Short mmCIF file of C-alpha atoms and ligand atoms in Angstrom, two decimals:
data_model
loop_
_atom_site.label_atom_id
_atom_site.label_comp_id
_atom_site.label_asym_id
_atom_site.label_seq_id
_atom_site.Cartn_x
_atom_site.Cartn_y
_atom_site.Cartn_z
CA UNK A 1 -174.33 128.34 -139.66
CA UNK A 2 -177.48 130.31 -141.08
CA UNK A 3 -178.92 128.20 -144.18
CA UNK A 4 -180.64 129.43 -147.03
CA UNK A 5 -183.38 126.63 -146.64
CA UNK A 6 -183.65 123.25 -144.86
CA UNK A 7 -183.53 121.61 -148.17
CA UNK A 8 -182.48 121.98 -151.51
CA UNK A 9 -184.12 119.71 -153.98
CA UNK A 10 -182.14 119.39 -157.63
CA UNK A 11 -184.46 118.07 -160.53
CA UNK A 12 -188.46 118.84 -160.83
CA UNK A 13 -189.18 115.70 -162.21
CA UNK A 14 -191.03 113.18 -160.80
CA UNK A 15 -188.31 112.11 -157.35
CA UNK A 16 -188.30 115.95 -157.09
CA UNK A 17 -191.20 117.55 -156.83
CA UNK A 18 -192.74 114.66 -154.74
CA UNK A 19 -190.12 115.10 -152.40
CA UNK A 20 -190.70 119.21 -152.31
CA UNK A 21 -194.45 117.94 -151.57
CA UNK A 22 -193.35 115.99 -148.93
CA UNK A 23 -191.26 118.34 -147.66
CA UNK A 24 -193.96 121.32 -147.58
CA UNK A 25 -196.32 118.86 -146.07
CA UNK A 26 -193.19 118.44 -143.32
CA UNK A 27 -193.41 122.45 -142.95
CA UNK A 28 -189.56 122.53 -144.09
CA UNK A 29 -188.14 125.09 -145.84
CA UNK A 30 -186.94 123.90 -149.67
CA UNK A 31 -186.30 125.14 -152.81
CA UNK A 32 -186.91 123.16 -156.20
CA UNK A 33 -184.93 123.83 -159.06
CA UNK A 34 -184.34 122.44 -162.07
CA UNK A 35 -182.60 123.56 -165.39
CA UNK A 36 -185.76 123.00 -167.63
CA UNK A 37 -188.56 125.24 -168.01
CA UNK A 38 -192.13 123.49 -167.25
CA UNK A 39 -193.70 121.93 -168.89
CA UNK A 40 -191.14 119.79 -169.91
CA UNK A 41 -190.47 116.48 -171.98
CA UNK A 42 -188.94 113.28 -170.53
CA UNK A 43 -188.25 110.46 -172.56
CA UNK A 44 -190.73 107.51 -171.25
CA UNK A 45 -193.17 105.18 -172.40
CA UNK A 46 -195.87 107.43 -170.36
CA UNK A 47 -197.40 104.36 -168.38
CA UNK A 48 -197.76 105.82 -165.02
CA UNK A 49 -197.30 102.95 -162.47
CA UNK A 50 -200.33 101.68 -159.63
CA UNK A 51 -197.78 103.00 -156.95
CA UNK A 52 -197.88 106.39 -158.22
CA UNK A 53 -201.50 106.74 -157.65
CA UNK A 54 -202.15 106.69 -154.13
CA UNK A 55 -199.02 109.88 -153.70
CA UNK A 56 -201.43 111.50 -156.60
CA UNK A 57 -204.16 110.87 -154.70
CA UNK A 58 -202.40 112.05 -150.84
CA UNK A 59 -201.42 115.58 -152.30
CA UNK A 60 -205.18 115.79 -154.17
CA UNK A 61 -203.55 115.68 -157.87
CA UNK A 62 -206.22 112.97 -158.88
CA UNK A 63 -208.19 115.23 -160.66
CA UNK A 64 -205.71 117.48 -162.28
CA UNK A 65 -204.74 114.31 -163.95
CA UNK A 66 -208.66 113.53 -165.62
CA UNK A 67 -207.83 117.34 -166.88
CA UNK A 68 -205.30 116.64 -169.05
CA UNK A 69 -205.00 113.58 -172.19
CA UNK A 70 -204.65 109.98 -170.71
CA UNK A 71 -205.71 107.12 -171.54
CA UNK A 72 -207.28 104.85 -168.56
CA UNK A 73 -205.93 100.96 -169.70
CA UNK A 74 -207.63 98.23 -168.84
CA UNK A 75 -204.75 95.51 -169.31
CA UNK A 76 -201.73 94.73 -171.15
CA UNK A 77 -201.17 91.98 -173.93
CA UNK A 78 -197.07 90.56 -174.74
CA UNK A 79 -196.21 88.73 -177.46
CA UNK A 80 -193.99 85.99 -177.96
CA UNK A 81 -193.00 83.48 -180.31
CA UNK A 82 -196.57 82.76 -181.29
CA UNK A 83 -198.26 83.36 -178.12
CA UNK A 84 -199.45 86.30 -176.00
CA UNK A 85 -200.29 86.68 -172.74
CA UNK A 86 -203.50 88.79 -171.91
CA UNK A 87 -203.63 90.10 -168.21
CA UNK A 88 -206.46 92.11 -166.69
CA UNK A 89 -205.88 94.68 -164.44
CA UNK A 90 -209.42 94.25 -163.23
CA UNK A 91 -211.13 96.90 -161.19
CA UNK A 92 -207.52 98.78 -161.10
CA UNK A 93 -207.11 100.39 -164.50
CA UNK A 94 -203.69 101.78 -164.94
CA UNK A 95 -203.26 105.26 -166.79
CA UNK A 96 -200.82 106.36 -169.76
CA UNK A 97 -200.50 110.38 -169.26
CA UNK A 98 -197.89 112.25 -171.57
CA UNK A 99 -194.83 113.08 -169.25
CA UNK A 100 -195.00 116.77 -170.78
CA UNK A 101 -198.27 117.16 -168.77
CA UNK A 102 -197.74 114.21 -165.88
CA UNK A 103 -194.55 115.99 -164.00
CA UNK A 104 -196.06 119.40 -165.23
CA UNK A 105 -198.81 118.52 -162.79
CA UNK A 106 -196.62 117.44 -160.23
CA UNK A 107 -194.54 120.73 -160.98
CA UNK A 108 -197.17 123.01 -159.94
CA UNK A 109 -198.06 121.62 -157.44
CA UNK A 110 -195.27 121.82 -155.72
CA UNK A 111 -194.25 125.74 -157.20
CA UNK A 112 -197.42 126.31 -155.30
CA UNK A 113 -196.33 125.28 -152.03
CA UNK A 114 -192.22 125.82 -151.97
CA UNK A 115 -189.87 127.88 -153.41
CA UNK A 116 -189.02 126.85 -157.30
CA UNK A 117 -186.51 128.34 -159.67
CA UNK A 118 -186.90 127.07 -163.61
CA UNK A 119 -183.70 127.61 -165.74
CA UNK A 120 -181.82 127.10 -163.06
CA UNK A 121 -178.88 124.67 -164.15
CA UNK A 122 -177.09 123.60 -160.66
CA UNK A 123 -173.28 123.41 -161.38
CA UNK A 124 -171.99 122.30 -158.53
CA UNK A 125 -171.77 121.85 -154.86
CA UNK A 126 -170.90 123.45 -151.77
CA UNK A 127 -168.70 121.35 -149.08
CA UNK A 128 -167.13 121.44 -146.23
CA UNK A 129 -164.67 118.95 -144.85
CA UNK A 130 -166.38 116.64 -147.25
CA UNK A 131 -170.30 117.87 -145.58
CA UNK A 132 -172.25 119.29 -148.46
CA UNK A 133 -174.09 122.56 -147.73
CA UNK A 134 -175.50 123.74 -150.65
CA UNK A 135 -175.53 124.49 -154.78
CA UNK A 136 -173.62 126.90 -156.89
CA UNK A 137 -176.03 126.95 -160.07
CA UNK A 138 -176.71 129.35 -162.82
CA UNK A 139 -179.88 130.80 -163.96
CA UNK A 140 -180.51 131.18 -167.75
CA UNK A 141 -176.72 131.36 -168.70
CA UNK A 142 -176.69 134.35 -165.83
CA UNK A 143 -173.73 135.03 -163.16
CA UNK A 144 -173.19 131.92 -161.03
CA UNK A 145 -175.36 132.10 -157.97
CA UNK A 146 -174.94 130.32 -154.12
CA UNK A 147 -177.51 128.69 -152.04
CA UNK A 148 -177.04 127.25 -148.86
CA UNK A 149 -178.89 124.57 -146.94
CA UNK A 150 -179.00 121.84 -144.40
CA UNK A 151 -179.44 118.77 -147.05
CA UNK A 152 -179.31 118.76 -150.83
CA UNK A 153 -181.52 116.24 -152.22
CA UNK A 154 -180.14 114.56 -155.74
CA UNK A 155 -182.98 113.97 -157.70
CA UNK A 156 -181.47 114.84 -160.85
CA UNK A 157 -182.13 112.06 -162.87
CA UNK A 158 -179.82 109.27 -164.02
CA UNK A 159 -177.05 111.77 -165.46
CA UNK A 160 -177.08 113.42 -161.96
CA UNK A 161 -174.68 116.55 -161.64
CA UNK A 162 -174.97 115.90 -157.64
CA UNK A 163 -173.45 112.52 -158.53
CA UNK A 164 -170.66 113.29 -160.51
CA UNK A 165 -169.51 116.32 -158.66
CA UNK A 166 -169.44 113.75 -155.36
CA UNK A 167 -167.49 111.27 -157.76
CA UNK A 168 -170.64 108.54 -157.22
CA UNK A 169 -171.38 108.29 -160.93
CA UNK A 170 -170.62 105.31 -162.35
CA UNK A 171 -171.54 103.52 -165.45
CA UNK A 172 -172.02 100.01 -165.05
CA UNK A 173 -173.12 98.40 -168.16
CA UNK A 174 -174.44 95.34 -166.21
CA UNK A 175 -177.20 97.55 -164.45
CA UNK A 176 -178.21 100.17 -167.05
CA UNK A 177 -180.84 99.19 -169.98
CA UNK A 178 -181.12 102.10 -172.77
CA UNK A 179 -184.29 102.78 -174.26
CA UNK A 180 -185.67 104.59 -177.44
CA UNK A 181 -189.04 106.79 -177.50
CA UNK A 182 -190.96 107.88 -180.64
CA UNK A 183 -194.53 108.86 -180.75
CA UNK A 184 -196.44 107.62 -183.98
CA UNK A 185 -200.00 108.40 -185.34
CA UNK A 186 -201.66 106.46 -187.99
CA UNK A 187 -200.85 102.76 -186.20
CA UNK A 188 -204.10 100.88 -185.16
CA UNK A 189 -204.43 99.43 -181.51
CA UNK A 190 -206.97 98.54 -179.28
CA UNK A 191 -206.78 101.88 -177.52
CA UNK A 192 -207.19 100.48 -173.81
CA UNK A 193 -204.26 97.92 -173.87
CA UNK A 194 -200.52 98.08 -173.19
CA UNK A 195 -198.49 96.00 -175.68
CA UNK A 196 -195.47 94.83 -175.38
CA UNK A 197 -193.37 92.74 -177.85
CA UNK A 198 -190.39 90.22 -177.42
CA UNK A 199 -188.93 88.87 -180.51
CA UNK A 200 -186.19 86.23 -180.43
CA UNK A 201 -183.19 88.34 -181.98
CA UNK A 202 -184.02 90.94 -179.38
CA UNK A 203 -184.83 89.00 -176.11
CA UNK A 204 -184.68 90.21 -172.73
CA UNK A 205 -185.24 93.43 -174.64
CA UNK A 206 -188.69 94.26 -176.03
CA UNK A 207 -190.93 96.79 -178.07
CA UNK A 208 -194.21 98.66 -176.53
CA UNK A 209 -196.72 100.36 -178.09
CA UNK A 210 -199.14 101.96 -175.78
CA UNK A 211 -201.49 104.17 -176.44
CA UNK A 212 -201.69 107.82 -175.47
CA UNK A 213 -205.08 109.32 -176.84
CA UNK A 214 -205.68 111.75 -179.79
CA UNK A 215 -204.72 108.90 -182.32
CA UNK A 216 -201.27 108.90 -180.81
CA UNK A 217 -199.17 105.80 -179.76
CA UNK A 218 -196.15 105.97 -177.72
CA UNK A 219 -193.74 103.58 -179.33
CA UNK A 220 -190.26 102.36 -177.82
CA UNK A 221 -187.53 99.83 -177.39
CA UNK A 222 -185.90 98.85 -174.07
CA UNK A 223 -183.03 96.86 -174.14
CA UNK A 224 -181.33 95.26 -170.91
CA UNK A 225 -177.81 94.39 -170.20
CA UNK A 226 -177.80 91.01 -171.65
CA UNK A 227 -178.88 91.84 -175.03
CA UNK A 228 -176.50 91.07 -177.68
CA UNK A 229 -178.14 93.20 -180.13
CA UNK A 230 -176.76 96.16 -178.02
CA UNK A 231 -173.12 95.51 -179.35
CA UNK A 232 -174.17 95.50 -182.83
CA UNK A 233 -176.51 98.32 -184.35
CA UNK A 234 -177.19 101.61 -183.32
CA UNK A 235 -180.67 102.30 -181.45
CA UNK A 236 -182.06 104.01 -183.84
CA UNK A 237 -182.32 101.21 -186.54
CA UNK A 238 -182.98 99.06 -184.02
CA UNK A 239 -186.21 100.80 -182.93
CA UNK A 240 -187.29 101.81 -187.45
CA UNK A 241 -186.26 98.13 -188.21
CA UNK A 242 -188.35 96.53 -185.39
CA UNK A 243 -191.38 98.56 -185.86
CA UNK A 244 -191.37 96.79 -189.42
CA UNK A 245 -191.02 93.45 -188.48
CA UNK A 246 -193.50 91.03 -189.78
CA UNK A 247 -194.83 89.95 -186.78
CA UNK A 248 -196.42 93.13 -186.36
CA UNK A 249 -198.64 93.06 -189.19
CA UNK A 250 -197.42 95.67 -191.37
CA UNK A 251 -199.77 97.97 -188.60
CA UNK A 252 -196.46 100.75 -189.20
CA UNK A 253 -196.83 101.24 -192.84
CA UNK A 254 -199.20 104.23 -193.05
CA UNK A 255 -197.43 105.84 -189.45
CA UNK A 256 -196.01 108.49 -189.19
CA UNK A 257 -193.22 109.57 -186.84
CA UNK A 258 -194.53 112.77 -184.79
CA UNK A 259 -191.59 114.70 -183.47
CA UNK A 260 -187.83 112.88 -183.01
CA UNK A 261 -186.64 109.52 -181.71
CA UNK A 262 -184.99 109.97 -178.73
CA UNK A 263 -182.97 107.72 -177.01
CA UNK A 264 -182.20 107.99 -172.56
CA UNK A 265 -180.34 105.32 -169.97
CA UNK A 266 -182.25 103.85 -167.12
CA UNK A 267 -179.69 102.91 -164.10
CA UNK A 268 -181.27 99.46 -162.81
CA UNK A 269 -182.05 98.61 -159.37
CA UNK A 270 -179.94 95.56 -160.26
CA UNK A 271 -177.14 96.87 -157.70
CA UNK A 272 -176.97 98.76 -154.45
CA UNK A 273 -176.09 102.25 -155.07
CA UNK A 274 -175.43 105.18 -152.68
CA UNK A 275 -178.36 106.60 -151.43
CA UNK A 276 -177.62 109.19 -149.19
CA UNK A 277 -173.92 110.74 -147.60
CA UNK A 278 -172.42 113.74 -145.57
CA UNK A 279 -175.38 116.48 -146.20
CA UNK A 280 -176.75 114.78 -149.25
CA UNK A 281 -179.42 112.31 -150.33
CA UNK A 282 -180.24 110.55 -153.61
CA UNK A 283 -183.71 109.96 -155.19
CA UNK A 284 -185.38 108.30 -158.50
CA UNK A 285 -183.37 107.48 -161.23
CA UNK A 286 -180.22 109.54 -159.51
CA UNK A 287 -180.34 106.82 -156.76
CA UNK A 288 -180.65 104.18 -159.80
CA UNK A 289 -184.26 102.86 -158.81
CA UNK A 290 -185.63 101.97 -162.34
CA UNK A 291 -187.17 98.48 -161.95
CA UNK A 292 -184.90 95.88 -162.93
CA UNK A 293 -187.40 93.37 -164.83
CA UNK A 294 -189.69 96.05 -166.98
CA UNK A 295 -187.76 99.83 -166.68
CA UNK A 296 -190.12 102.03 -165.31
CA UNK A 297 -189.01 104.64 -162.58
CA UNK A 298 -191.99 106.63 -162.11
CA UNK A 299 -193.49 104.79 -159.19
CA UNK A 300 -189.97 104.19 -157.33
CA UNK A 301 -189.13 107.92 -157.79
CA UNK A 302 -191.92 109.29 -156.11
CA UNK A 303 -192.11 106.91 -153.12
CA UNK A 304 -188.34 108.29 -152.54
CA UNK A 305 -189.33 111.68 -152.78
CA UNK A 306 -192.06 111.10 -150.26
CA UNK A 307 -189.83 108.94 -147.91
CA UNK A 308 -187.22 111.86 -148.08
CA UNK A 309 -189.93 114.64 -147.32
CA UNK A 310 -190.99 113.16 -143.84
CA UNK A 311 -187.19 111.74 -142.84
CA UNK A 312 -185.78 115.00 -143.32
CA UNK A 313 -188.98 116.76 -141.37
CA UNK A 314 -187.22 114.99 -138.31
CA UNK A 315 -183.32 115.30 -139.13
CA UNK A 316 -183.54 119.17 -140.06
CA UNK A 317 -185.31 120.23 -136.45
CA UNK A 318 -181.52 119.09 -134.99
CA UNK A 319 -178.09 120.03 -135.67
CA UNK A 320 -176.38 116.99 -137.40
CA UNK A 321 -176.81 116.65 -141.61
CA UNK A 322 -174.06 113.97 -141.54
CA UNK A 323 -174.58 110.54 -143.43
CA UNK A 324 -175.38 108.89 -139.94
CA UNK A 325 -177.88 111.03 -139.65
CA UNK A 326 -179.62 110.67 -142.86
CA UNK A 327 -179.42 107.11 -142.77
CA UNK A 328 -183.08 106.51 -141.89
CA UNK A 329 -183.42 107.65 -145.49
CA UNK A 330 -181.60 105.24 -146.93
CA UNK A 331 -183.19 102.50 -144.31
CA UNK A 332 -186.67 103.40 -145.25
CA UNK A 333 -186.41 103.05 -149.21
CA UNK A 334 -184.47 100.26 -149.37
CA UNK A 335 -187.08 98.24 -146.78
CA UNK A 336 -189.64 99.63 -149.09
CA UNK A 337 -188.00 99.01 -152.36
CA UNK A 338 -186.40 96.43 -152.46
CA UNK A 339 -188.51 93.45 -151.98
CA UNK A 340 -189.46 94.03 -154.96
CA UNK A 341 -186.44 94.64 -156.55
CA UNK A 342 -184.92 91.08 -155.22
CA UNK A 343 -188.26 89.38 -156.92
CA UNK A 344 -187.80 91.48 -160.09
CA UNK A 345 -183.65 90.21 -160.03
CA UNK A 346 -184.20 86.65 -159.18
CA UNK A 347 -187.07 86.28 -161.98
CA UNK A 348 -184.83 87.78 -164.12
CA UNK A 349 -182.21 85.17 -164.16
CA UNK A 350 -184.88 82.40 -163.79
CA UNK A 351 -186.43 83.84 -166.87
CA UNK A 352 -183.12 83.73 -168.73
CA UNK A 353 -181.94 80.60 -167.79
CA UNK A 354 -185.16 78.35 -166.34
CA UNK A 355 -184.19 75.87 -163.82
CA UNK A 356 -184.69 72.49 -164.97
CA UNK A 357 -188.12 71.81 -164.10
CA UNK A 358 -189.11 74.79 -165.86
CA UNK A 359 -187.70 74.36 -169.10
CA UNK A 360 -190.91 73.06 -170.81
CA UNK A 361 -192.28 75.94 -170.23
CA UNK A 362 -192.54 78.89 -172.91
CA UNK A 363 -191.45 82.42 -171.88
CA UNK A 364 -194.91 83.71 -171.41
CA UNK A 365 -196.23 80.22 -169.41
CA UNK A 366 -193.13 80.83 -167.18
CA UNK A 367 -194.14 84.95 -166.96
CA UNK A 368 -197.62 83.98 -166.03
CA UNK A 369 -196.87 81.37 -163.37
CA UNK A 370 -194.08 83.16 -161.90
CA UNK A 371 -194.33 86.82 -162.11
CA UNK A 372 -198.45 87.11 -162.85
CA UNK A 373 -199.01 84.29 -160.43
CA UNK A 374 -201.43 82.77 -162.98
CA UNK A 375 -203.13 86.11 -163.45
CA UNK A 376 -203.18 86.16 -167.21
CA UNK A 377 -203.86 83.82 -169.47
CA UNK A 378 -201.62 81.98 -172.09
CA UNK A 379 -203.00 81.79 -175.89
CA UNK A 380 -201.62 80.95 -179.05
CA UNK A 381 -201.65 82.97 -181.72
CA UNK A 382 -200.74 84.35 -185.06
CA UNK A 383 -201.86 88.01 -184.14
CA UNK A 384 -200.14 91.21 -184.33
CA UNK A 385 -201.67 92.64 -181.48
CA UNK A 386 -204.20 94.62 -183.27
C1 FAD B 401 -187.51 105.37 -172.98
C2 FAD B 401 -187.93 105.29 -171.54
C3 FAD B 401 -189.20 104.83 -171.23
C4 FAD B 401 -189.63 104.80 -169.89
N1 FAD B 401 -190.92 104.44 -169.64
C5 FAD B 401 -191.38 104.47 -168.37
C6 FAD B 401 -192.76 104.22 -168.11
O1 FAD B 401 -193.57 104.00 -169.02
N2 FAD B 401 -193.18 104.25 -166.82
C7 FAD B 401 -192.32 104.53 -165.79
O2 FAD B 401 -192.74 104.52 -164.62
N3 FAD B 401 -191.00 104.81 -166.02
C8 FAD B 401 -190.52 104.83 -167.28
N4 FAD B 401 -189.22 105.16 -167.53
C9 FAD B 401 -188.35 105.57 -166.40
C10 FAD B 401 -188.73 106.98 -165.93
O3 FAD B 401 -188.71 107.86 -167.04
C11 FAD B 401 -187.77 107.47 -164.85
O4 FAD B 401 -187.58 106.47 -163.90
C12 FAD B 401 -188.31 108.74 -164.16
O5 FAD B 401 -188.38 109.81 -165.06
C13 FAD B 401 -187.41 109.12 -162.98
O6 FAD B 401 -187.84 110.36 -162.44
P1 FAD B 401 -186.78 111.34 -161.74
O7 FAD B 401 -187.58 112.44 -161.16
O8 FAD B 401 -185.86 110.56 -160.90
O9 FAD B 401 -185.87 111.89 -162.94
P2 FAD B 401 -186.26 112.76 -164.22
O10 FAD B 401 -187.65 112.52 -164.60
O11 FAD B 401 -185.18 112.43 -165.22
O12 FAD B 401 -186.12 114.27 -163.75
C14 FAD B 401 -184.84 114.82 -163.48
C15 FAD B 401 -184.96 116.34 -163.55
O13 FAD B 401 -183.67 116.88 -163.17
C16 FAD B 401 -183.41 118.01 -163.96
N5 FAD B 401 -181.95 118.23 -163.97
C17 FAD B 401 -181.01 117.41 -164.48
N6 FAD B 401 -179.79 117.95 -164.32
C18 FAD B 401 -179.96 119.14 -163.68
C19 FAD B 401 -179.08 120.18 -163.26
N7 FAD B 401 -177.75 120.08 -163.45
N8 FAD B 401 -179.59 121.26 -162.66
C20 FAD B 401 -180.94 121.37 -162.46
N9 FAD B 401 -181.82 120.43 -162.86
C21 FAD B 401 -181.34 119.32 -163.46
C22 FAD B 401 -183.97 117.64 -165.33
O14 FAD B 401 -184.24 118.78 -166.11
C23 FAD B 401 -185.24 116.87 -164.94
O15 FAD B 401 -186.38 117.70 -164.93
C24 FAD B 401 -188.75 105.19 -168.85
C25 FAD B 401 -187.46 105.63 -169.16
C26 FAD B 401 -187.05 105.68 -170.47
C27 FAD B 401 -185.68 106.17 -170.80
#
């Protein structure tokens, strides 16, 4: 069969256009597309991960990034019940970019080196005795268009159309937190620092407030399975109630909202999900790899965009796209993923439920120890954060 392209990449987020990097790099033929126009909003807290940097760094983005506002943080303070928890991130600052110009960056970059359609909403997929071969999408509400190639990559986000139309979606309510994103101006904060809030009627869940430059603070509320508070108020209060809560300070009474609250799911890399099939592969948040302990996807979604780029490099020279032959994929994140993921799970459920010789310990004593490994250190405190 004569293919359009080698690969097909759905979604020009983060998973997606490191993976159309990748696959440039590879000297394979692919075409991005995605139904948004760049640049684009994503709902996220902004904090771009250590992992993502050395990818920026391999496809020379580094300094697109000092081009555009981002704030370079120095360390993150969390609060609970009367404590907080300062941890340096020492000669390895971390950096808050707005997504709007983060996977605009990333966007470009790969529109320079691949094929990319924008406004190009994929609808479905072509198969064959169950072997996927390609997309039948639709650009800007126009006639329904074909494209053929050897793999379609997935990286569609967590609402993945490549997902549901292979019948993989599934929502699990045990491995999917939900999460609310406003941006704010007028709130102080030390304007290096991540902060991040637990309060009792809303643990494992929690509030951050990070900062994004220009007097702007990116404000939102994760909340994980467990939470009980999930069953019993809409997010939306949730997040306006919090953001007045006394332990704050009062630091929200002269802020004001810039733009909507918007709410988005994050599937958790609590569970093995399908990664890859008959023609097809899975990456970022449409392969569920949002850390299971904090939420953020960033990091995970471009390492499986860059795996996929130089396993495919190999499997599209032959003739075989089956599942057998894409399992290397699947081998390669998983060994690289989830190490981490395990740690993230099993401190989870310690954190929830100490073991015995841990119970004298507060939350953020046990965080430190455990999951800082004594990194940070433990005060106590009537502060606000501010
Ligand atoms: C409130 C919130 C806060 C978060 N904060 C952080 C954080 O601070 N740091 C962090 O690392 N992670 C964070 N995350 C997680 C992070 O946003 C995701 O893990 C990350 O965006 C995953 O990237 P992706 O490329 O897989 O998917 P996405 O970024 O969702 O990109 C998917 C792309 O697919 C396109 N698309 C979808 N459907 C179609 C279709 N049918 N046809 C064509 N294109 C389509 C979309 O337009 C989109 O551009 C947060 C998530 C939420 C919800």
């Amino acid at each position: 069969m004569q293919y359009d392209y080698d690969l097909i990449v759905v979604g020009g987020g983060p998973a997606g256009a490191t993976m159309a990097l990748s696959a440039a790099r590879q000297k394979l033929r692919a075409l991005l597309v995605d139904k948004a126009t760049f640049p684009r909003d994503k709902v996220c807290g902004d904090a771009i991960p250590p992992r993502c940097h050395p990818i920026l760094a391999e496809y020379g983005l580094t300094a697109a990034i000092e081009r555009v506002p981002h704030i370079r943080v120095t360390g993150e303070r969390i609060f609970a019940a009367g404590e907080n928890l300062q941890v340096s991130f020492g000669n390895q600052p971390q950096i808050i970019c707005p997504r709007i110009h983060f996977d605009n960056i990333l966007f470009q970059a790969a529109k320079a080196r691949v094929d990319t359609r924008e406004g190009c909403t994929v609808l479905d997929l072509l198969r064959e005795n169950g072997q996927v071969y390609g997309i039948r999408a639709q650009m800007n509400r126009g006639a329904p268009l074909e494209i053929t190639a050897k793999v379609v990559a997935g990286a569609d986000g967590f609402n993945s159309i490549v997902k549901r139309r292979l019948g993989l979606y599934r929502y699990r309510r045990a491995h999917w937190a939900v999460a609310t994103r406003a941006y704010y101006s007028g709130v102080p904060v030390a304007s290096t620092e991540f902060e991040i809030h637990y309060f009792d009627e809303l643990w494992p869940g929690y509030l951050w407030i990070f900062p994004v430059g220009d007097g702007r603070v990116n404000v939102g509320v994760g909340l994980f399975p467990t939470d009980r508070t999930r069953n019993h108020i809409s997010l939306r209060d949730l997040h306006l109630n919090l953001v007045q809560h006394p332990s704050l300070g009062g630091r929200f009474t002269h802020a004001e909202m810039q733009g909507r609250l918007r709410g988005w799911n994050l599937p958790l890399a609590s569970v093995r999900r399908v990664l890859h099939g008959d023609g097809f592969i899975l990456a970022g948040d449409a392969a569920g790899l949002v850390d299971p302990l904090w939420g953020h996807g960033i990091d995970n979604a471009m390492i499986s965009g860059r795996i996929a780029g130089n396993v495919l490099a190999r499997v599209c020279r032959g003739q075989d796209f089956s599942a057998a032959a894409l399992q290397p994929y699947a081998d390669a994140v998983r060994q690289e993923l989830w190490p981490y993921f395990r740690f993230a799970r099993r401190f989870r459920t310690q954190w929830q439920n100490p073991p015995a010789r841990r119970q004298q310990m507060s939350r953020l004593e046990l965080l430190n120890r455990v999951y800082f490994r004594n990194r940070g250190v433990v005060r106590r405190s009537e502060a606000t954060g501010y």
